[in-house]
PDB file of C-alpha atoms in Angstrom:
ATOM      1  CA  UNK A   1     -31.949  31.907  11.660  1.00  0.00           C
ATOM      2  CA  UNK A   2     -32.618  35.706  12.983  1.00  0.00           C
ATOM      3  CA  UNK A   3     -30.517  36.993  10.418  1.00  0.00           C
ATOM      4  CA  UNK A   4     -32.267  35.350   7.919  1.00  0.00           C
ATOM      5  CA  UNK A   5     -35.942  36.070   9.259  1.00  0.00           C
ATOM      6  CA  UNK A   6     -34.705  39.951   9.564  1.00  0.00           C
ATOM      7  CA  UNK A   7     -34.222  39.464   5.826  1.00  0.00           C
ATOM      8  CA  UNK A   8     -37.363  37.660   4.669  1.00  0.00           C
ATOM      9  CA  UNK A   9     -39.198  40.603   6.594  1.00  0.00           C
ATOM     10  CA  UNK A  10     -37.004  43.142   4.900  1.00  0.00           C
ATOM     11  CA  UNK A  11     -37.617  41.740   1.282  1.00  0.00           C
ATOM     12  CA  UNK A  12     -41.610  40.941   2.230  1.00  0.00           C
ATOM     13  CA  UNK A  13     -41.746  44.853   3.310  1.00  0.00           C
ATOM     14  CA  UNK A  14     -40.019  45.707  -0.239  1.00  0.00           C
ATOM     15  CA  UNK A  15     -42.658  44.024  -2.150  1.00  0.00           C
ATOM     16  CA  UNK A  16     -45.240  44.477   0.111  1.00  0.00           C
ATOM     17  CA  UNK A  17     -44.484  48.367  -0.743  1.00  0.00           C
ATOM     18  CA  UNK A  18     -44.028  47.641  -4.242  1.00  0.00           C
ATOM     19  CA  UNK A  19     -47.468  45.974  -4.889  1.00  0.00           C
ATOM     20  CA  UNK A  20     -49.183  48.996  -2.890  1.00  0.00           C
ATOM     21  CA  UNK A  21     -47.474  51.562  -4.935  1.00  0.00           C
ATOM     22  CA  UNK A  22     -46.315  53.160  -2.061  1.00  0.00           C
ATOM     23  CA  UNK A  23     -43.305  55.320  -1.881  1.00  0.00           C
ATOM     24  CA  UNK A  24     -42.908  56.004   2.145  1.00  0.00           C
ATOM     25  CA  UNK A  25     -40.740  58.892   3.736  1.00  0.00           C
ATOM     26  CA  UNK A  26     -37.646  57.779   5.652  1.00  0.00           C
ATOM     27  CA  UNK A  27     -38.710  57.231   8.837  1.00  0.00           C
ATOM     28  CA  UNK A  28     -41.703  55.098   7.744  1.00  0.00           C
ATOM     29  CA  UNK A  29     -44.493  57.844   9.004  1.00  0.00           C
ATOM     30  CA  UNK A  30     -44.635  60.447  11.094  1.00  0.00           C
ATOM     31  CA  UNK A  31     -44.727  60.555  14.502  1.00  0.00           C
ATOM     32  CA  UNK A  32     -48.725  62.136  14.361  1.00  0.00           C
ATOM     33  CA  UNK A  33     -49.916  58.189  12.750  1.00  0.00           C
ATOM     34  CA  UNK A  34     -47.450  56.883  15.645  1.00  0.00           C
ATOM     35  CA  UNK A  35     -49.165  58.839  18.533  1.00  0.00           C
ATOM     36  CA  UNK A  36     -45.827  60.782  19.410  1.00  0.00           C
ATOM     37  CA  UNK A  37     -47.431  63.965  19.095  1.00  0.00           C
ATOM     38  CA  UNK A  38     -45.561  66.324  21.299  1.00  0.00           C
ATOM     39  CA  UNK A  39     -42.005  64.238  20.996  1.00  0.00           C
ATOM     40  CA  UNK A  40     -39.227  63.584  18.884  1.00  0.00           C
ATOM     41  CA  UNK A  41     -39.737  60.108  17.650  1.00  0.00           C
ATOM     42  CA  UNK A  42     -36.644  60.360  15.223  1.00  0.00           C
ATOM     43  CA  UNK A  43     -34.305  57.771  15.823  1.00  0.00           C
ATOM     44  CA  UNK A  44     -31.220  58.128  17.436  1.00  0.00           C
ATOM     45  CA  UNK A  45     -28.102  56.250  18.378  1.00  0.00           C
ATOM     46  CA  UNK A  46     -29.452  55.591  21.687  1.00  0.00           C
ATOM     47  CA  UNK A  47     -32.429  54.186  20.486  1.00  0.00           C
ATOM     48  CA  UNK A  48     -30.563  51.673  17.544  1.00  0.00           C
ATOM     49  CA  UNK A  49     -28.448  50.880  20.946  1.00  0.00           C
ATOM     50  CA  UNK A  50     -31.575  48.861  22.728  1.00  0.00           C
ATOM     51  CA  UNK A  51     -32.234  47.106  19.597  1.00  0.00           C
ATOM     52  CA  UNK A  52     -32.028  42.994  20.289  1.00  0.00           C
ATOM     53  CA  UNK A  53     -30.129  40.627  18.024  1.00  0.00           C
ATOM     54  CA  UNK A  54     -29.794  39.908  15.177  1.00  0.00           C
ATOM     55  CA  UNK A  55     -30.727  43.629  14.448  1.00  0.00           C
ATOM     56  CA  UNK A  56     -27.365  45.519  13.211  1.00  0.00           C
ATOM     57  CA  UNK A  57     -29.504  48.717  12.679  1.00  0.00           C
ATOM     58  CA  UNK A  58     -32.894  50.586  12.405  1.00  0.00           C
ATOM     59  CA  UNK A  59     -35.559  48.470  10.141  1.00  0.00           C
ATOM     60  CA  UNK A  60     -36.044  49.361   6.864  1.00  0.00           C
ATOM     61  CA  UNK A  61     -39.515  51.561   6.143  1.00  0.00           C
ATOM     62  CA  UNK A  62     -40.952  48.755   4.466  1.00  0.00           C
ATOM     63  CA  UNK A  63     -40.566  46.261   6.714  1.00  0.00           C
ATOM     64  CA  UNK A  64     -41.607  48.758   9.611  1.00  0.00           C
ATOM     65  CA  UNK A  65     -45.017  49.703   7.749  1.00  0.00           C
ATOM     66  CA  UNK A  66     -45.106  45.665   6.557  1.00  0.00           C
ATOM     67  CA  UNK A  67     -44.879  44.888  10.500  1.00  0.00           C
ATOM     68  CA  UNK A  68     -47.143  47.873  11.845  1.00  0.00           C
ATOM     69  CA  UNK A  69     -50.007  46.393   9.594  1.00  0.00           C
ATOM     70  CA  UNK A  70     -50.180  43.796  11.360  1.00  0.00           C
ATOM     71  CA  UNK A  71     -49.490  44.967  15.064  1.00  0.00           C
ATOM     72  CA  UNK A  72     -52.449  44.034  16.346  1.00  0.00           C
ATOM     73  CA  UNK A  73     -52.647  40.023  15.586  1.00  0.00           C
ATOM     74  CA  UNK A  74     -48.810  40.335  16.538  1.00  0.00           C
ATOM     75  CA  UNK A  75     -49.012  42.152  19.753  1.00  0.00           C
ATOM     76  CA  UNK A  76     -51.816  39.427  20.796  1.00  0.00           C
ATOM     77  CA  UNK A  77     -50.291  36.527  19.791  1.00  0.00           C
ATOM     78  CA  UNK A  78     -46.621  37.567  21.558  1.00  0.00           C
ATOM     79  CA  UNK A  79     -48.646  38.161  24.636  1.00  0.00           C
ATOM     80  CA  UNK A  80     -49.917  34.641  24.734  1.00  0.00           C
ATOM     81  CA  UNK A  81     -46.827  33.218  24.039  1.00  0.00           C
ATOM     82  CA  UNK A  82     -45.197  35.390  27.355  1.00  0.00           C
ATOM     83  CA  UNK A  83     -48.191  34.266  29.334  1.00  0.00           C
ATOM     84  CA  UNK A  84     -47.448  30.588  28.125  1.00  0.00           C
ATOM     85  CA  UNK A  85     -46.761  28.015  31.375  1.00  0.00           C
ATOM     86  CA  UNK A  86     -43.610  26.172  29.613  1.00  0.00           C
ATOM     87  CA  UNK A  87     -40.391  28.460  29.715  1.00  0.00           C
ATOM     88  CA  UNK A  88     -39.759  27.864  26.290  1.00  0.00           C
ATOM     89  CA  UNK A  89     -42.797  28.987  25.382  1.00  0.00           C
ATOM     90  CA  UNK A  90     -42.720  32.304  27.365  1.00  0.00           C
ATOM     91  CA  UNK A  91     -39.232  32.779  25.922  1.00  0.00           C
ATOM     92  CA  UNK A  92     -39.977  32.253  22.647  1.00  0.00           C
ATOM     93  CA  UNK A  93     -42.738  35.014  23.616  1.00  0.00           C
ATOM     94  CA  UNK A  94     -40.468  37.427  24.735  1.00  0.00           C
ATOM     95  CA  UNK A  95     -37.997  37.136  21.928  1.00  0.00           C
ATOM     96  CA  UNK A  96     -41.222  37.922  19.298  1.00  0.00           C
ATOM     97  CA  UNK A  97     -41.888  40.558  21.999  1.00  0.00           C
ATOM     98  CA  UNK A  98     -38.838  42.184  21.187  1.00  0.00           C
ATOM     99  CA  UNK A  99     -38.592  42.282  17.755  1.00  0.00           C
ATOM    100  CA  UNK A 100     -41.765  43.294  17.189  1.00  0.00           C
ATOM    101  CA  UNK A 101     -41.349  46.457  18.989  1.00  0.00           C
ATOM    102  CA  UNK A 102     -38.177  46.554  17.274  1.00  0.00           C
ATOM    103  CA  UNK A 103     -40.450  46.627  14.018  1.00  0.00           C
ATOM    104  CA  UNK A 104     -43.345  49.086  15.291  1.00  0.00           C
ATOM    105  CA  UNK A 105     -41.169  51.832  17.100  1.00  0.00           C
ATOM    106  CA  UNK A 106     -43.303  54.274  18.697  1.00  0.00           C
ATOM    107  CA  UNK A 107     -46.556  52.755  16.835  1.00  0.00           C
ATOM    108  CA  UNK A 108     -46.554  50.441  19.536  1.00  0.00           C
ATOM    109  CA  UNK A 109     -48.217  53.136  22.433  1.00  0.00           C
ATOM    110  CA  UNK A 110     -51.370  51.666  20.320  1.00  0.00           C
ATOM    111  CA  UNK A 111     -51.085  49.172  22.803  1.00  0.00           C
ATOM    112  CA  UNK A 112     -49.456  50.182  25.804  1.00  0.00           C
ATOM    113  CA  UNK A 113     -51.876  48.817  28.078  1.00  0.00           C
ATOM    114  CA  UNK A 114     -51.624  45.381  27.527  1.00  0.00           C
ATOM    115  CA  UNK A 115     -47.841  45.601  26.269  1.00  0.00           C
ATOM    116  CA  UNK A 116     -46.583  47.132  29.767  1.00  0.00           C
ATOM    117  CA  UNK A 117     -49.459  45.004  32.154  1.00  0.00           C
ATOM    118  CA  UNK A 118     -47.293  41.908  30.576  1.00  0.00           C
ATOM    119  CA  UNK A 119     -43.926  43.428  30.515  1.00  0.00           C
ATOM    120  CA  UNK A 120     -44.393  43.742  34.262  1.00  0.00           C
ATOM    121  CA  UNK A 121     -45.403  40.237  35.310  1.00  0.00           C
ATOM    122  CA  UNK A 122     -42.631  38.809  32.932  1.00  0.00           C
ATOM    123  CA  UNK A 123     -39.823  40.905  34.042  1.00  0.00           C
ATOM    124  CA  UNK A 124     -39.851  38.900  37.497  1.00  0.00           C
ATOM    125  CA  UNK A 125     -40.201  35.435  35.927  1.00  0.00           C
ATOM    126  CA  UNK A 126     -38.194  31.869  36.836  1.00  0.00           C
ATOM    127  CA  UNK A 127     -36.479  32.099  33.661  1.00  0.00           C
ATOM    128  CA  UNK A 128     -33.741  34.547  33.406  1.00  0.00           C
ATOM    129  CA  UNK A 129     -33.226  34.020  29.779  1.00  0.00           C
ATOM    130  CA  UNK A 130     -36.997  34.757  29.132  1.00  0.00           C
ATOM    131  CA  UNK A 131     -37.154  37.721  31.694  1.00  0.00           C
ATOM    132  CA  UNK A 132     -33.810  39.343  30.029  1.00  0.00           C
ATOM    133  CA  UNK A 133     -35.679  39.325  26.727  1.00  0.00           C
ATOM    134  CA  UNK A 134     -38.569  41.322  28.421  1.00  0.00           C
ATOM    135  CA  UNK A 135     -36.138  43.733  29.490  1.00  0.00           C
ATOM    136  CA  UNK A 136     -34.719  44.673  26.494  1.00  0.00           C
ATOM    137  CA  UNK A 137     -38.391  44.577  24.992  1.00  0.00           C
ATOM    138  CA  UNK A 138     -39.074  47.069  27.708  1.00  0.00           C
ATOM    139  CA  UNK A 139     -35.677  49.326  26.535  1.00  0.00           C
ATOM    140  CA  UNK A 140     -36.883  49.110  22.653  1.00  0.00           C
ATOM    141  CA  UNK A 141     -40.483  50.194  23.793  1.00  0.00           C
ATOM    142  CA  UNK A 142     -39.057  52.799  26.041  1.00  0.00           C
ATOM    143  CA  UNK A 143     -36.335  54.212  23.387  1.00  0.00           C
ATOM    144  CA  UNK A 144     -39.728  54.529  20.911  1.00  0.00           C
ATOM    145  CA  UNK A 145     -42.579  55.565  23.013  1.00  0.00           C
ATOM    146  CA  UNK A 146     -42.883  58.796  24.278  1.00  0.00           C
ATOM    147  CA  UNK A 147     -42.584  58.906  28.925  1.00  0.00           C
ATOM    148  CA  UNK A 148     -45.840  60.646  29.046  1.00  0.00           C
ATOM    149  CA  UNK A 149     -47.278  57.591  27.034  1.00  0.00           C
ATOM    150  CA  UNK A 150     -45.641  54.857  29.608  1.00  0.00           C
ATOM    151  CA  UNK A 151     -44.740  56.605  32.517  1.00  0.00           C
ATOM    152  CA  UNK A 152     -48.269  56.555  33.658  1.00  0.00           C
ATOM    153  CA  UNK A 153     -49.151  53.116  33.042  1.00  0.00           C
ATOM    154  CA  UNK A 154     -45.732  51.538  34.572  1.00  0.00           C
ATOM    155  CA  UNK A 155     -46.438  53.857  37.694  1.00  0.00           C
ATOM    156  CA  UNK A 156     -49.878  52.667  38.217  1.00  0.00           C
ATOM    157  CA  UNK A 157     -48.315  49.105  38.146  1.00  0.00           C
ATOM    158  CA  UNK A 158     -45.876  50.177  40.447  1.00  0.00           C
ATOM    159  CA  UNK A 159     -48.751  51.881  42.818  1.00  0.00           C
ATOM    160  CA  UNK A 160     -50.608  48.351  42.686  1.00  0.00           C
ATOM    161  CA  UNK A 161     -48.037  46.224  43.445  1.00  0.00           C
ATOM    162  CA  UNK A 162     -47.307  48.346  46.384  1.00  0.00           C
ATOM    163  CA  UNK A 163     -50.621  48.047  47.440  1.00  0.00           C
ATOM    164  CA  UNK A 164     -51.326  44.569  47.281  1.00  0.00           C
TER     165      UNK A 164
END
């Protein structure tokens, strides 16, 4: 089923593309419209290493820009799902969690905030399947988004929990 989503994505992104005329470099932008200013987004071989199944490899450009369009409703609607009380829900969260930053690369520091305030409360929960998924999430996001972008956030986390 993954495999065949990937693809449906893929060949949406392609036409997408085609009906907006667009003709996109490589990488799908550049790192300035991803707020990576200051960092090499390019991808490397680490970064195709964090990617979750059933990805074999980097998303194409189309289905990158196809998915970045619509980050936002995405990004809030895998949120709810991790938040969800049923453990199938939350892990059906976290695997849309992953792919999704699989799809938006460093485009996701748009929403850092709310991406790494869930991360955190779903790395610790009762289901290990669901809080594996938010892991490797948290590796695609990391592999993407510039340190200086996360680093701060994930340390103030760190500094509250401590707190509290």
């Amino acid at each position: 089923n993954g495999v065949n989503a990937l693809a449906l994505v893929e060949s949406v992104g392609a036409a997408n593309d085609a009906a907006l005329n667009v003709e996109g470099e490589a990488d799908g932008g550049s790192g300035e419209e991803r707020g990576t200013r200051g960092w090499d987004p390019s991808p490397s071989e680490e970064a195709a290493a964090t990617l979750p199944p059933p990805f074999a490899g980097r998303p194409s450009a189309s289905a990158r820009r196809l998915v970045r369009s619509l980050l936002p409703s995405l990004v809030r609607g895998a949120l709810t799902e991790v938040r969800e009380w049923t453990s199938g829900k939350r892990n059906a969260g976290a695997r849309l969690l992953g792919t999704i930053v699989a799809f938006a690369e460093a485009a996701a520091s748009r929403h850092l905030g709310d991406l790494m305030k869930e991360i955190v409360a779903a790395v610790g929960d009762d289901d290990r399947d669901t809080a594996e998924r938010v892991v490797v999430a948290a590796r695609v996001l990391g592999a993407h988004v510039s340190p200086s972008h996360w680093l701060p956030i994930a340390l103030d986390h760190v500094v509250a929990d401590k707190a509290s």
